[in-house]
Amino acid sequence: MTKEQHYSIIPLSKVNPCFISIWDEEIGPKIEDFYPKKNIGDIEDLAIQIFTTYQHFWDLPEEKFESASFILPVPKINKKARVILETISNPEVRGQFQPFIVVLLVPEYFSKFQIKKFDDLLIKIAQDYSHSRYSPKEEFTSLEHYYQDIKYRFEIIEFEREEEPEISEFYSYTAAVEDFKAAVNLFKKSKYQESYVLLKKVLAKFTQEKHDRLRMEVIYLIGSIFVQEKKYKNARLYFKQLEDLAIRFDHQRFLETGLFMNAFCYYNNQSYDKALEKLQNLEKYKLIHVNNIRYLIIFGKTLAYLKNYEEAERKYLKALKFLENVSDKNNETQFAYLNYELGLIHYRKAFEITKNLDLYKNNDVQVYLEKAISFFNESAKSIEKSENQKDLPQIYSLISNINEVLDNREIALNYLYKAFNSAKEQGKFQKILSILFKLIKIHVKRNEFGKSIQLIKDFLIEYDNSRVLDLYAKGLLYEKLGRFLIKSEKENEGLEKLTKAHAIFNQISTPLSEDLNLLIKIRSIYKKHNKSNKITEISNQIKKLSKNLENIEKKEPKNVSPLGEVKEIWFFSADAGLLLYSYAPMTEVDHDLVGGFLTALKQLSIEVTQQQLSSITVGTDRYSLYQEEGQNLFILGRSNIRSNERKVNKILGIIYSRFLKEYSGRLKKFSGNVGFFHSFDSIIQSFDFSLIY
């Protein structure tokens, strides 16, 4: 494995990677390059979101893709994405132009002005990548080549090197006071740079004159200017000075303000342990000058990031009590936010307990999940009253997921439809597609084929010609539609849809096992009606496809996961049902994936007890369980339904064998201490699955 292919196990929010993705009509987005190769969540999923956002707001059907640049919030990982979308000429795709994106992820607190400082570099990357596609002689050098410049710009943006002003010997204290008044007026008018220049000069004079109490006023304003400019590292330096001076002079207002703003700056820089220290110091005082609700929300968020859920819950509940006594037009928004955060806390509490195969024997799990539902419902009620309803699909999905885990199936289905309809109203394509697959699966289990048929038909009416519906997903939907029609005794129409699904799969350059199963089904229909010519034709296609599947060309994929097509893994002991080790950076930040994990774990735990090894799909994810005979160890892996299941199982087998090799002695003498298995993080970095096919 080359140096560039190593992946670090680090907190998601500390990384600001850049990636290039090109839209492939067969399988959706392909990640062409990604640097630094750190764990930042599901890059492929983010690429789909970006392409679908572009199509929803800017793309015109049947027209070629136009160049675009935009900023997309990515709240799951506390980021914003700066996107440059360009095209390359490709006569083999619809419209003859193939879109690609260059994306830089930046901290979510960055302003639009700060983000645009990267534009010339990102445009240069897009141009160089485009040239390399047109001219084989001009090989793209990789994003690592450009990242030093990107990193340098981050440093400039996040920390301003200040120069101390020179003040004339004739600059009087009276003039400094007048300049201070002028600076305050400029600050009030949001003319921060002009205010800053005056304040630095005033600060130098007040320091020279040793007017420390006046210095506090100036320091507070300079720190506030840096907060307005999102330069939290600079701001921290001033608020630390403010804190020290306030302690020295026993100044209550500036002591509260200094501590809180220091915590706020540390929080925004993702230094949660240091933010917590400041917030705990502030807790000693009766707050008079700091907004209690704002303080408690930041305190709760900080504790939640550090997984101190009990204390986080107390802070949020206290904030709710304060909010109930405040008359404000923004109350509904804050009620929605606090109830949502409280719901997440109980959801996460349940998740932490349920990381084992006997999760449903623990009564606390049900209590936490029921409380989560209650808080999410309160949040949804508040959002339904507001104009901004962008979070509704997420909240409805969470309520549905939890009810599914609790076997409240009718309620789960009701909320899943609410999430589906809300996502459709907001044009969230990836969410729509994921929920669609869930709804189809539920209705099929209930033998409600008519409802599944209608869902698929309605979806295809709207998205059949959409450029963001990849061929694999499209073929899969037509294949399901055909099978359901046949189940509903509409064989001719079903055969027509199966044939169309085969035609779609046939456009994909890589042979698919799904296509083979489809052809076998089509042949069985022709056999039933003794259509010998068709039987011969389909049999020849089956023979050819079977041969192609056996001889799939070995290709080195450009995977952004160190586990290849497997995105995440969990190791369990079979007898104790205890989680031994997990590599699951995305499930740690994506609340939808928590629901998928719990659903999969519940179903597979039943199959484990019955000695059945299996895989299940949840939306667009597949959860696969692997165990070798005679071993007291399971591995659960999450992959995309588009991935090759045989390849996924091979990868899981290799990881499983390596885990056994590394820890077989520990497993035989296992007494409950899972700390020994954490060293598998470093082993993950050494895996190379490029030759697995």
PDB file of C-alpha atoms in Angstrom, residues 291-301 311-326 331 333-339 342:
ATOM      1  CA  ASN A 291     -27.712  34.539  28.186  1.00  0.00           C
ATOM      2  CA  ASN A 292     -28.637  31.437  30.213  1.00  0.00           C
ATOM      3  CA  ILE A 293     -30.285  29.591  27.328  1.00  0.00           C
ATOM      4  CA  ARG A 294     -27.337  30.158  24.990  1.00  0.00           C
ATOM      5  CA  TYR A 295     -24.919  29.104  27.741  1.00  0.00           C
ATOM      6  CA  LEU A 296     -26.855  25.905  28.506  1.00  0.00           C
ATOM      7  CA  ILE A 297     -27.170  24.950  24.826  1.00  0.00           C
ATOM      8  CA  ILE A 298     -23.411  25.301  24.254  1.00  0.00           C
ATOM      9  CA  PHE A 299     -22.795  23.407  27.514  1.00  0.00           C
ATOM     10  CA  GLY A 300     -25.167  20.616  26.458  1.00  0.00           C
ATOM     11  CA  LYS A 301     -23.681  20.325  22.964  1.00  0.00           C
ATOM     12  CA  GLU A 311     -25.030  15.808  32.069  1.00  0.00           C
ATOM     13  CA  ALA A 312     -25.934  16.989  28.573  1.00  0.00           C
ATOM     14  CA  GLU A 313     -29.553  15.996  29.218  1.00  0.00           C
ATOM     15  CA  ARG A 314     -29.611  17.999  32.459  1.00  0.00           C
ATOM     16  CA  LYS A 315     -28.353  21.116  30.690  1.00  0.00           C
ATOM     17  CA  TYR A 316     -30.908  20.835  27.886  1.00  0.00           C
ATOM     18  CA  LEU A 317     -33.792  20.261  30.315  1.00  0.00           C
ATOM     19  CA  LYS A 318     -32.687  23.297  32.305  1.00  0.00           C
ATOM     20  CA  ALA A 319     -32.600  25.324  29.073  1.00  0.00           C
ATOM     21  CA  LEU A 320     -36.164  24.200  28.303  1.00  0.00           C
ATOM     22  CA  LYS A 321     -37.317  25.476  31.706  1.00  0.00           C
ATOM     23  CA  PHE A 322     -35.719  28.864  31.053  1.00  0.00           C
ATOM     24  CA  LEU A 323     -37.316  28.941  27.610  1.00  0.00           C
ATOM     25  CA  GLU A 324     -40.785  28.314  29.026  1.00  0.00           C
ATOM     26  CA  ASN A 325     -40.479  31.555  30.998  1.00  0.00           C
ATOM     27  CA  VAL A 326     -39.287  33.661  28.071  1.00  0.00           C
ATOM     28  CA  ASN A 331     -39.298  30.197  20.943  1.00  0.00           C
ATOM     29  CA  THR A 333     -37.363  27.232  16.813  1.00  0.00           C
ATOM     30  CA  GLN A 334     -35.499  26.882  20.105  1.00  0.00           C
ATOM     31  CA  PHE A 335     -38.067  24.423  21.487  1.00  0.00           C
ATOM     32  CA  ALA A 336     -37.663  22.344  18.317  1.00  0.00           C
ATOM     33  CA  TYR A 337     -33.875  22.418  18.609  1.00  0.00           C
ATOM     34  CA  LEU A 338     -33.730  21.489  22.306  1.00  0.00           C
ATOM     35  CA  ASN A 339     -36.272  18.676  21.970  1.00  0.00           C
ATOM     36  CA  LEU A 342     -32.771  15.626  23.848  1.00  0.00           C
TER      37      LEU A 342
END
